[in-house]
Each structure stands twice: as C-alpha cells, then as structure tokens.
PDB file of C-alpha atoms in Angstrom:
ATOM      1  CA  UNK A 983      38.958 143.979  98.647  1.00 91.00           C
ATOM      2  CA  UNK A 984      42.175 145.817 101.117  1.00 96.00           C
ATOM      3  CA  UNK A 985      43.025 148.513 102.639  1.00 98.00           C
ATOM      4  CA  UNK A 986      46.627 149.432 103.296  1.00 98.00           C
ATOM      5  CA  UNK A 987      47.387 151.955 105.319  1.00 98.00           C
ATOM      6  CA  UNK A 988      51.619 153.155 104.611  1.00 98.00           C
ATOM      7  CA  UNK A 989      53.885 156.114 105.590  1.00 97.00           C
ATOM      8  CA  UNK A 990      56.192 155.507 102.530  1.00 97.00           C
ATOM      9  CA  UNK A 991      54.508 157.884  99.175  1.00 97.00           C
ATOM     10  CA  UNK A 992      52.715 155.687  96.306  1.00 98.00           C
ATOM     11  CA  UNK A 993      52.634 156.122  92.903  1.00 98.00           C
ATOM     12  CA  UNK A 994      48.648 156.557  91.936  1.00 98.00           C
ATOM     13  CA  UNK A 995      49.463 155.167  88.373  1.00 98.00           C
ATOM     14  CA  UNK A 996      50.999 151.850  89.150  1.00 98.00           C
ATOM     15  CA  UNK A 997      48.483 151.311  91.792  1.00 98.00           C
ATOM     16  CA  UNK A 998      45.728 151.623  89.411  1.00 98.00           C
ATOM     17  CA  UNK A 999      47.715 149.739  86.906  1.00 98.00           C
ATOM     18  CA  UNK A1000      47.901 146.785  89.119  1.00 98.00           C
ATOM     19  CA  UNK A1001      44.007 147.164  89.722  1.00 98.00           C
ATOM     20  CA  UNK A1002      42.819 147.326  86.385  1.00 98.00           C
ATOM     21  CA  UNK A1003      45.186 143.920  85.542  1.00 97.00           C
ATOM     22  CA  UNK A1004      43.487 140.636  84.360  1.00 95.00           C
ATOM     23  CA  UNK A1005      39.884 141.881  84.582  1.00 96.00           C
ATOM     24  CA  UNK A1006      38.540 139.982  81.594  1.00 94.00           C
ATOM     25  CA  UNK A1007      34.648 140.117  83.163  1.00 93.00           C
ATOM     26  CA  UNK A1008      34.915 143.629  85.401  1.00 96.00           C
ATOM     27  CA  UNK A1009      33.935 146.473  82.376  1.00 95.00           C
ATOM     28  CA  UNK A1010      34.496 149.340  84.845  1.00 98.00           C
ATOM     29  CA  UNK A1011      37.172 150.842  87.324  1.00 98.00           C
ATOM     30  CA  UNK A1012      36.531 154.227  89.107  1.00 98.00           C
ATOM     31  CA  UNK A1013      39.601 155.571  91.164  1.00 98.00           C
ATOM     32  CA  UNK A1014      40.260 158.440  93.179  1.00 98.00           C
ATOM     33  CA  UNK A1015      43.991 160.208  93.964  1.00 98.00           C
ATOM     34  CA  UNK A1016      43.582 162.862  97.039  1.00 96.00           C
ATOM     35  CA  UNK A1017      46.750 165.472  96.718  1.00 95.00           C
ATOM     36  CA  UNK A1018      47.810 167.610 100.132  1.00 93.00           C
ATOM     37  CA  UNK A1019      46.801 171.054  99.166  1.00 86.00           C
ATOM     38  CA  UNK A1020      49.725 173.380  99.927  1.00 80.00           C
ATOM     39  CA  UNK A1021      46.004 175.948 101.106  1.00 72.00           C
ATOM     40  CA  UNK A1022      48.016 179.013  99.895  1.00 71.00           C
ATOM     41  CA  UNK A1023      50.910 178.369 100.986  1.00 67.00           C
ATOM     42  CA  UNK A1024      49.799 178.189 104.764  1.00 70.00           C
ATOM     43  CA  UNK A1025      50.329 174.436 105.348  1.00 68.00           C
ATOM     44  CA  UNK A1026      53.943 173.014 105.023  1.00 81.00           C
ATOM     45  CA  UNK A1027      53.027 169.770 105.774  1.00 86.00           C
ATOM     46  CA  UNK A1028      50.060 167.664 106.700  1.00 90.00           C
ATOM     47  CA  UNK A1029      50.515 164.648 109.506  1.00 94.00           C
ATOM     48  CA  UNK A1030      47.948 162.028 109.555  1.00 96.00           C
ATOM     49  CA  UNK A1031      47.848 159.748 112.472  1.00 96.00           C
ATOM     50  CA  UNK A1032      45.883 156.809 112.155  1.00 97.00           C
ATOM     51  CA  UNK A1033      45.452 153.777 115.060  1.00 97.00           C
ATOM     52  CA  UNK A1034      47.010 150.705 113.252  1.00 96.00           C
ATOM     53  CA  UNK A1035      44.560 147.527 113.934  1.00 97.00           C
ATOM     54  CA  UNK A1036      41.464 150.127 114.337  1.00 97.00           C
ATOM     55  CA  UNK A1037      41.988 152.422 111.857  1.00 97.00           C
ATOM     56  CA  UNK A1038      42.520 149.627 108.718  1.00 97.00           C
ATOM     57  CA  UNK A1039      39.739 147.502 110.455  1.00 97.00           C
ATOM     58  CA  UNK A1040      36.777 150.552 110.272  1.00 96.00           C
ATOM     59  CA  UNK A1041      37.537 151.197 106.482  1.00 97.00           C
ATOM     60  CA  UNK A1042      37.365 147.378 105.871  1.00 97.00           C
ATOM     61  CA  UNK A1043      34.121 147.562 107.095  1.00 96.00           C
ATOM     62  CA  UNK A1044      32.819 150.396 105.042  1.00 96.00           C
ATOM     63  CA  UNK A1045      34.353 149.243 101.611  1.00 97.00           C
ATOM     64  CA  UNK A1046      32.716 145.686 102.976  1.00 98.00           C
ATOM     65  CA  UNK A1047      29.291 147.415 103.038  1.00 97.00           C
ATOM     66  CA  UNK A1048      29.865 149.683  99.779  1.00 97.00           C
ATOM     67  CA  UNK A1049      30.969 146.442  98.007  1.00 98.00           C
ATOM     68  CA  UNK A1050      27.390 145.231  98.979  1.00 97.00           C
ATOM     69  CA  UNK A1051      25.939 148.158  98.005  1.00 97.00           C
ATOM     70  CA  UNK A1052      26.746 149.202  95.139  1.00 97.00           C
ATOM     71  CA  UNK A1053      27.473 145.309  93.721  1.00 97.00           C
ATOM     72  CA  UNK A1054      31.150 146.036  93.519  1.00 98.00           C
ATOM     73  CA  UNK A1055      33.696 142.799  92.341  1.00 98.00           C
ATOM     74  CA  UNK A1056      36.549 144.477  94.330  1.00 98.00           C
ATOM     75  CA  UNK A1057      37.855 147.429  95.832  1.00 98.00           C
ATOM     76  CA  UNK A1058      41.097 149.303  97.211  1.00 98.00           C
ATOM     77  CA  UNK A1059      42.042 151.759  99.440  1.00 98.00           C
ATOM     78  CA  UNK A1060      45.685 153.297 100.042  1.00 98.00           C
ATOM     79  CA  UNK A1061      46.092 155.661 102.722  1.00 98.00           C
ATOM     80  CA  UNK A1062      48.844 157.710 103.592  1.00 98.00           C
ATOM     81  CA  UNK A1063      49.936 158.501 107.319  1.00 97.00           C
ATOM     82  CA  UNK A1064      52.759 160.626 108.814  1.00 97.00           C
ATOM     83  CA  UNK A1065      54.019 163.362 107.225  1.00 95.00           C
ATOM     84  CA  UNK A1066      52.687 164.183 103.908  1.00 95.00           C
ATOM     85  CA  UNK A1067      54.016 166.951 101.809  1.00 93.00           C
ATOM     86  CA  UNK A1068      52.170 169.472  99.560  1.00 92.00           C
ATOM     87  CA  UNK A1069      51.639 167.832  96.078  1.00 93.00           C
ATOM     88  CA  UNK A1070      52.278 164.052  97.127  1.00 96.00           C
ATOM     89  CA  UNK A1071      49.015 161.426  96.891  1.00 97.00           C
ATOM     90  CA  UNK A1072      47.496 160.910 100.316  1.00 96.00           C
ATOM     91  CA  UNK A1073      44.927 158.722  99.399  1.00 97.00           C
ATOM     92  CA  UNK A1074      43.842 156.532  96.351  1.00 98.00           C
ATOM     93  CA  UNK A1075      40.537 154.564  96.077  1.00 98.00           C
ATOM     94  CA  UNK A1076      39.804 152.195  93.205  1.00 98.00           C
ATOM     95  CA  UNK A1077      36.440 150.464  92.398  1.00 98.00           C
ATOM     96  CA  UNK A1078      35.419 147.604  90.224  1.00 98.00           C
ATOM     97  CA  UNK A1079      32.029 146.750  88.818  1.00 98.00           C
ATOM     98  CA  UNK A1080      30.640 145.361  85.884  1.00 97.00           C
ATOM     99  CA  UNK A1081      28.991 148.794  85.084  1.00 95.00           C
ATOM    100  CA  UNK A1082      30.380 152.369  85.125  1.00 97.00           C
ATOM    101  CA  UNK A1083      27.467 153.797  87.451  1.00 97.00           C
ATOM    102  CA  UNK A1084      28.453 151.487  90.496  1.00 97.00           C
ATOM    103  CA  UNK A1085      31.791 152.069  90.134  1.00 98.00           C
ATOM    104  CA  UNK A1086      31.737 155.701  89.925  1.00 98.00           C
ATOM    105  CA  UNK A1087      29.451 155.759  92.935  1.00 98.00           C
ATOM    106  CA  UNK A1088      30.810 153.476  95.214  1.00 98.00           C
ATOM    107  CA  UNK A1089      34.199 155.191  94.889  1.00 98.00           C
ATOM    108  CA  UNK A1090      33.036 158.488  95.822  1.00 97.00           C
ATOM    109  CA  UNK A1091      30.957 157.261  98.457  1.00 97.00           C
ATOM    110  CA  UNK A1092      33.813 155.684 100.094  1.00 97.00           C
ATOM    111  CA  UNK A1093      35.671 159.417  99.626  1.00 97.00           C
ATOM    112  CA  UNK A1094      33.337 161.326 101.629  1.00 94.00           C
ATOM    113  CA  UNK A1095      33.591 158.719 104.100  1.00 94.00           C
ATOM    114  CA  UNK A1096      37.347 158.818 104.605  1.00 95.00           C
ATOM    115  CA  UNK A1097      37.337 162.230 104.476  1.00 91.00           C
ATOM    116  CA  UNK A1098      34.598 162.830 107.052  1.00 87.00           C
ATOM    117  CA  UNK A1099      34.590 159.814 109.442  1.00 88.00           C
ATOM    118  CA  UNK A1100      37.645 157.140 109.408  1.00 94.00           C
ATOM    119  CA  UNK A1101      39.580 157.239 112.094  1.00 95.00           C
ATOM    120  CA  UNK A1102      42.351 159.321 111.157  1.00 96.00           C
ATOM    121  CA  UNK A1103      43.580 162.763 113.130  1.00 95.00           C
ATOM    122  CA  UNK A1104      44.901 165.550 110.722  1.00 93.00           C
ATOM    123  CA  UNK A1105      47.687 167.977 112.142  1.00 92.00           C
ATOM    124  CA  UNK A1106      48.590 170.815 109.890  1.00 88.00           C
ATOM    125  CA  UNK A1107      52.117 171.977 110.363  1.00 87.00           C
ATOM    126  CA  UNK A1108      52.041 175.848 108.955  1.00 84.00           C
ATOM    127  CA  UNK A1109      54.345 179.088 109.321  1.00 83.00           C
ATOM    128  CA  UNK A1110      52.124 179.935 112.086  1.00 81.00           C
ATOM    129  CA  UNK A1111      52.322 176.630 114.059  1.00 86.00           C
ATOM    130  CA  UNK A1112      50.385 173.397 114.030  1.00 88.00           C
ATOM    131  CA  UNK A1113      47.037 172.646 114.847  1.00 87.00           C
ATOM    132  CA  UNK A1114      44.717 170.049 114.541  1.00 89.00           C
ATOM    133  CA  UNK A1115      42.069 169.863 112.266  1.00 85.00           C
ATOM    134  CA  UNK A1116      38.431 168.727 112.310  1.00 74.00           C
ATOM    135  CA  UNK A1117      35.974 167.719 109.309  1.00 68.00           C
ATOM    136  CA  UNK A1118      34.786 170.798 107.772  1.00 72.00           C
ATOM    137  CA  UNK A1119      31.124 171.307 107.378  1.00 75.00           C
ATOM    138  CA  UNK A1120      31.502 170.601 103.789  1.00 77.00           C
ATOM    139  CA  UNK A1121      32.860 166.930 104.500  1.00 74.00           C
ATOM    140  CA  UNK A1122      30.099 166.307 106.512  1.00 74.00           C
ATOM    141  CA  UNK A1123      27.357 167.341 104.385  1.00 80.00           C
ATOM    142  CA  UNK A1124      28.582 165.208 101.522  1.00 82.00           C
ATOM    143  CA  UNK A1125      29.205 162.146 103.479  1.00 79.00           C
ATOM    144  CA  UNK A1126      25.350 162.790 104.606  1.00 82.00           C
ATOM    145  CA  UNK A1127      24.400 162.601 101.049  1.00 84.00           C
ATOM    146  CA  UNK A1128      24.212 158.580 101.264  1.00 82.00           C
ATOM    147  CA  UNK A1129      22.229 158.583 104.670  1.00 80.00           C
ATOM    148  CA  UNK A1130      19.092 158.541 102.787  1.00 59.00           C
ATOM    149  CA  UNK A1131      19.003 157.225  99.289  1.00 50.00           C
TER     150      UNK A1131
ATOM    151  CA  UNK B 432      48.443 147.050 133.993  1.00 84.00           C
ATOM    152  CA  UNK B 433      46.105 148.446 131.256  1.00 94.00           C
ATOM    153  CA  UNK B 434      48.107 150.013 128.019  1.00 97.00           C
ATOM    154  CA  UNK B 435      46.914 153.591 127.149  1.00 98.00           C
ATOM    155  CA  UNK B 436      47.118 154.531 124.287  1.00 98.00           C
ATOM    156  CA  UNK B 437      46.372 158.436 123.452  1.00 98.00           C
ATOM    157  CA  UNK B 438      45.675 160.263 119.922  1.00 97.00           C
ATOM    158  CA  UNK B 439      45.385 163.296 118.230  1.00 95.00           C
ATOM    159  CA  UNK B 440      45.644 166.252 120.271  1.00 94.00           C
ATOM    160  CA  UNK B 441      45.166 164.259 123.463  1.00 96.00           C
ATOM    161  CA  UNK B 442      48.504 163.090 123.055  1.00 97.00           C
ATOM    162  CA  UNK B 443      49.808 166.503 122.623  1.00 95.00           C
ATOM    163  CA  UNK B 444      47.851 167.952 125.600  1.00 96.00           C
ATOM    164  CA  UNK B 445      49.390 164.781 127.521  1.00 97.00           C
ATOM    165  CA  UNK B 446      52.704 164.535 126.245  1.00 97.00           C
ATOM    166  CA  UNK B 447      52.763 160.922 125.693  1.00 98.00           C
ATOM    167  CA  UNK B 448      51.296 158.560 123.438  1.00 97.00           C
ATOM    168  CA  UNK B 449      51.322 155.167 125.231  1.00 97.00           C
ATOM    169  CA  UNK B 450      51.604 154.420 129.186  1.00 97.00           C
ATOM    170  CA  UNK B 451      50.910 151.836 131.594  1.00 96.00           C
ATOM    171  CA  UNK B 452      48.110 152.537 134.264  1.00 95.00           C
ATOM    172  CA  UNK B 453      46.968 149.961 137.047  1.00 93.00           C
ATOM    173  CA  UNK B 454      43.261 149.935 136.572  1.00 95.00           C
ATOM    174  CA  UNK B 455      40.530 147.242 136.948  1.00 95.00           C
ATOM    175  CA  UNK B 456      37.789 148.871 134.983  1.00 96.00           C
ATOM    176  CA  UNK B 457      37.651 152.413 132.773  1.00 96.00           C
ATOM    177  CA  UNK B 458      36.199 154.549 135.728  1.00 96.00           C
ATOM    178  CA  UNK B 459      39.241 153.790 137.638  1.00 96.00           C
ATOM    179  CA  UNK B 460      41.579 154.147 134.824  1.00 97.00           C
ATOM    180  CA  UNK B 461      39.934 157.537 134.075  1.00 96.00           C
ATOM    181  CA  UNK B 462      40.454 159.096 137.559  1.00 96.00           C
ATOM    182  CA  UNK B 463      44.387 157.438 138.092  1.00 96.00           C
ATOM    183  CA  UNK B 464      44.293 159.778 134.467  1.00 97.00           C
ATOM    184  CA  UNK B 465      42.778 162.546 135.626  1.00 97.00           C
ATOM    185  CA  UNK B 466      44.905 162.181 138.496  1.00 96.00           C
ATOM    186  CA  UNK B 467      48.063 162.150 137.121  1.00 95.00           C
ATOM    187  CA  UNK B 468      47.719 165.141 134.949  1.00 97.00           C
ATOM    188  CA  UNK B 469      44.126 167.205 135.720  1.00 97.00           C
ATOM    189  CA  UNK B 470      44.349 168.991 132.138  1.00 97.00           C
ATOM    190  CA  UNK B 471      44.414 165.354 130.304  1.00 97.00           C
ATOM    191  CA  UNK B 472      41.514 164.483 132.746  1.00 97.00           C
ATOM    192  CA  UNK B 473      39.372 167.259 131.435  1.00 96.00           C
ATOM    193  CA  UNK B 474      40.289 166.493 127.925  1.00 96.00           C
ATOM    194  CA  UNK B 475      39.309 162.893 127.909  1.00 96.00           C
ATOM    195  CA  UNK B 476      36.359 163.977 129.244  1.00 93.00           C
ATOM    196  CA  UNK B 477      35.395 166.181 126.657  1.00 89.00           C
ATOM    197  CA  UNK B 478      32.670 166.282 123.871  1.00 86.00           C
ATOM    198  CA  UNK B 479      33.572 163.773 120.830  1.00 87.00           C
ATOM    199  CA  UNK B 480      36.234 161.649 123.006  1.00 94.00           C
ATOM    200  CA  UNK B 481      35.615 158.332 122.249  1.00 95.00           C
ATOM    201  CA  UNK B 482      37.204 155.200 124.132  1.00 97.00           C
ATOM    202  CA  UNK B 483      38.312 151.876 122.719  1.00 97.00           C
ATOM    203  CA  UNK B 484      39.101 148.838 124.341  1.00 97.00           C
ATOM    204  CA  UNK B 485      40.725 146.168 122.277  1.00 97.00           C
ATOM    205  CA  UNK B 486      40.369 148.059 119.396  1.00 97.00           C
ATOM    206  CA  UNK B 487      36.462 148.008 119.975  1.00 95.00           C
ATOM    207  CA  UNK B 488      34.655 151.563 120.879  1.00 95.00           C
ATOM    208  CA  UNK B 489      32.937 151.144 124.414  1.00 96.00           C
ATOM    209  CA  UNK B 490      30.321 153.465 125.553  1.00 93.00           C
ATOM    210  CA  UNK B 491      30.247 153.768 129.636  1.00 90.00           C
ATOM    211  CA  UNK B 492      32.122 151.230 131.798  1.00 94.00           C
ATOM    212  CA  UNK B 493      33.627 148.119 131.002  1.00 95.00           C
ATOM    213  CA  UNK B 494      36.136 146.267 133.094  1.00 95.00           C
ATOM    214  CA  UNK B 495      39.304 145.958 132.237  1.00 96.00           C
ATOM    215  CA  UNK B 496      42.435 143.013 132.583  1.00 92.00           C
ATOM    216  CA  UNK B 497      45.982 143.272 132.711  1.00 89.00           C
ATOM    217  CA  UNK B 498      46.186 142.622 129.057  1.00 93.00           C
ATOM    218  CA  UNK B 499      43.610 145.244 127.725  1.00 97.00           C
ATOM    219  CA  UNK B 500      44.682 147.629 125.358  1.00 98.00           C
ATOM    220  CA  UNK B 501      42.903 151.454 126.107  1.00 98.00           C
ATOM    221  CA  UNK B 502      42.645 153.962 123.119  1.00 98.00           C
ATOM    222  CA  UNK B 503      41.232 157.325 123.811  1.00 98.00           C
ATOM    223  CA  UNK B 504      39.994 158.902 120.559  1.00 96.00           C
ATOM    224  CA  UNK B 505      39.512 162.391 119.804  1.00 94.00           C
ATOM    225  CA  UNK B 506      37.033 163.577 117.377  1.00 90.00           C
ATOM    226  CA  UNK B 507      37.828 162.011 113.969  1.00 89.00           C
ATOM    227  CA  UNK B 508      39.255 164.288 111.326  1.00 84.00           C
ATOM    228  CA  UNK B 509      38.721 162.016 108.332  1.00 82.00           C
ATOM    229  CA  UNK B 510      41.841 161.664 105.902  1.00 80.00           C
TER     230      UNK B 510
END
C-alpha cells in the first residue's frame, strides 16, 4: 500500500516483478504502465510538477479508499515528475486481490483518477513552445464513470 | 513570515516558485500578492485556484503564523 513519487525513470518490469513476489494467498495482480506520447511529434518533452507532502498524501488517500473498495490486499503507485521524455514510463499502478475482477477494476479506477484529478500540473514542451495542459474532457468523463456505481 | 509556495502556471506568470510574505491571515497575504505583482493577483484569483495551508486545501480565510506553509494551486492536470 505506497505511493512513490521519483524524477529518476523506472523500469515497469522489475517493479511489477517485485509486486507479484511472495504472494502465496493473492491469485491476482492488475498493473498499469502510462508511456509519454511523443502526440505526432508535437511534444518533445512532458514536465510534471507535483507538490511533494500534498501530492503523495492525496493519492494515498484514494488507493486507501480503492483498497476498501474493491477488497484489494495491496496496492502501488509510481509516478514520474520532471521531465519525461517521449517513450519512457510515467506512471505504473499495480493491484492485488484474491480475484481477477477487483484487481482489474481497482487499477483502472485509480488510472482515471491520476489522470483526471491528483495533484499534478502537466507542461508540454513542443517546437512551438510550452504550455500547460488541463484534463481533457475525455479524462474527466472516465474518472466520472465510478461516481455512481 | 508565511512561505508561498506557487505551481503550475502561477509560477510561470509569477516568476518564482517559493517566497516569503509577512501576512497574519490569507486575505492579507493575498493583497501584499496582488500587490507586489497585479498580474499574479488576478491569477490567484482566478476560477479553479485552489489554496493550501499546511498541505491542507482551505476554502475562504484562515489565519495564518509565522511557520505556515501557503500553496496556491492551479487547476489540476492529472498525471
């Protein structure tokens, strides 16, 4: 049950590796790798900027709640910030539950909320310039997908 | 002295990321803002800026110490 929140790149497979270790009574792990998108060849690179202390605390609190929600045993999140090329992870989720259902659930409800409402701010550094990007309406339609049921 | 601390395109708009401001509660601290640079002022008084103090989100006033710690948030952008 972390969070970690890093500038330095991670390597998806060994973090799920070290997840899926010494689970004798789990049955099922769901995980998630977000790639930057290089968006046609518009973005060069992709800053994240997160608040350390606030940032780390508010996803604690969701994976808390989507731990009691969906009866997970454990759960991870790896996040990168600072300047993130095209093609390397940015984020990596991993979810444990005794069935596949929860896991696969809980993991990508905890997506569409980090990529609609944690406390991160996205600058896209392009040919053009940077700028600063908001959720698209996309993002926030499928993090409204777990409002009701 | 209360420690500001700005984000996001605030910090761009303000050209720094942390300051000290004398202040005794947020109204105060939002005006020795505004009046320092009138463009930030108008910024952290736009729609979707959230404030923190202590790492807590505050809606309207609160008072503030010597020690407090003063995050103004822009909208979030997710990760």
């Amino acid at each position: 049950m972390s969070v970690r929140l890093q500038t330095e790149p991670f390597d998806p497979g060994a973090l799920l590796t070290a997840f899926c270790a010494g689970r004798t009574e789990t049955g099922a792990v769901a995980s998630f790798t977000g790639i930057a998108r290089a968006g046609r060849g518009e973005t060069v690179s992709l800053e994240l900027e997160a608040y350390p202390g606030f940032t780390d605390a508010e996803i604690d609190r969701m994976g808390a709640a989507a731990a009691q929600r969906f009866t997970l045993q454990d759960w991870l999140v790896v996040h990168r910030t600072g300047k993130i090329a095209p093609g390397e992870p940015v984020v990596f989720v991993a979810t444990a539950s005794s069935h596949r259902r929860e896991a696969f659930e809980a993991c990508d409800h905890l997506m569409d909320y980090l990529k609609s409402r944690a406390p991160f701010w996205k600058k896209e550094h392009g040919p053009a310039g940077d700028r600063w990007i908001e959720p698209t309406d996309r993002d926030r339609t499928d993090a409204e997908r777990w409002e009701t049921s | 002295m209360a420690q500001v601390l700005l984000f996001g395109r605030l910090a761009d708009i303000a050209g720094w990321r942390a300051r000290a401001f004398e202040a005794t509660d947020l109204s105060q601290l939002r005006a020795a803002l505004a009046g320092s640079d009138p463009l930030l002022g108008e910024a952290l008084a736009g729609p979707g800026v959230q404030v923190a103090v202590d790492k807590a989100i505050v809606r309207g006033e609160a008072t503030l110490s010597a020690a407090s710690e003063v995050a103004f948030l822009p909208p979030m952008s997710g990760g």
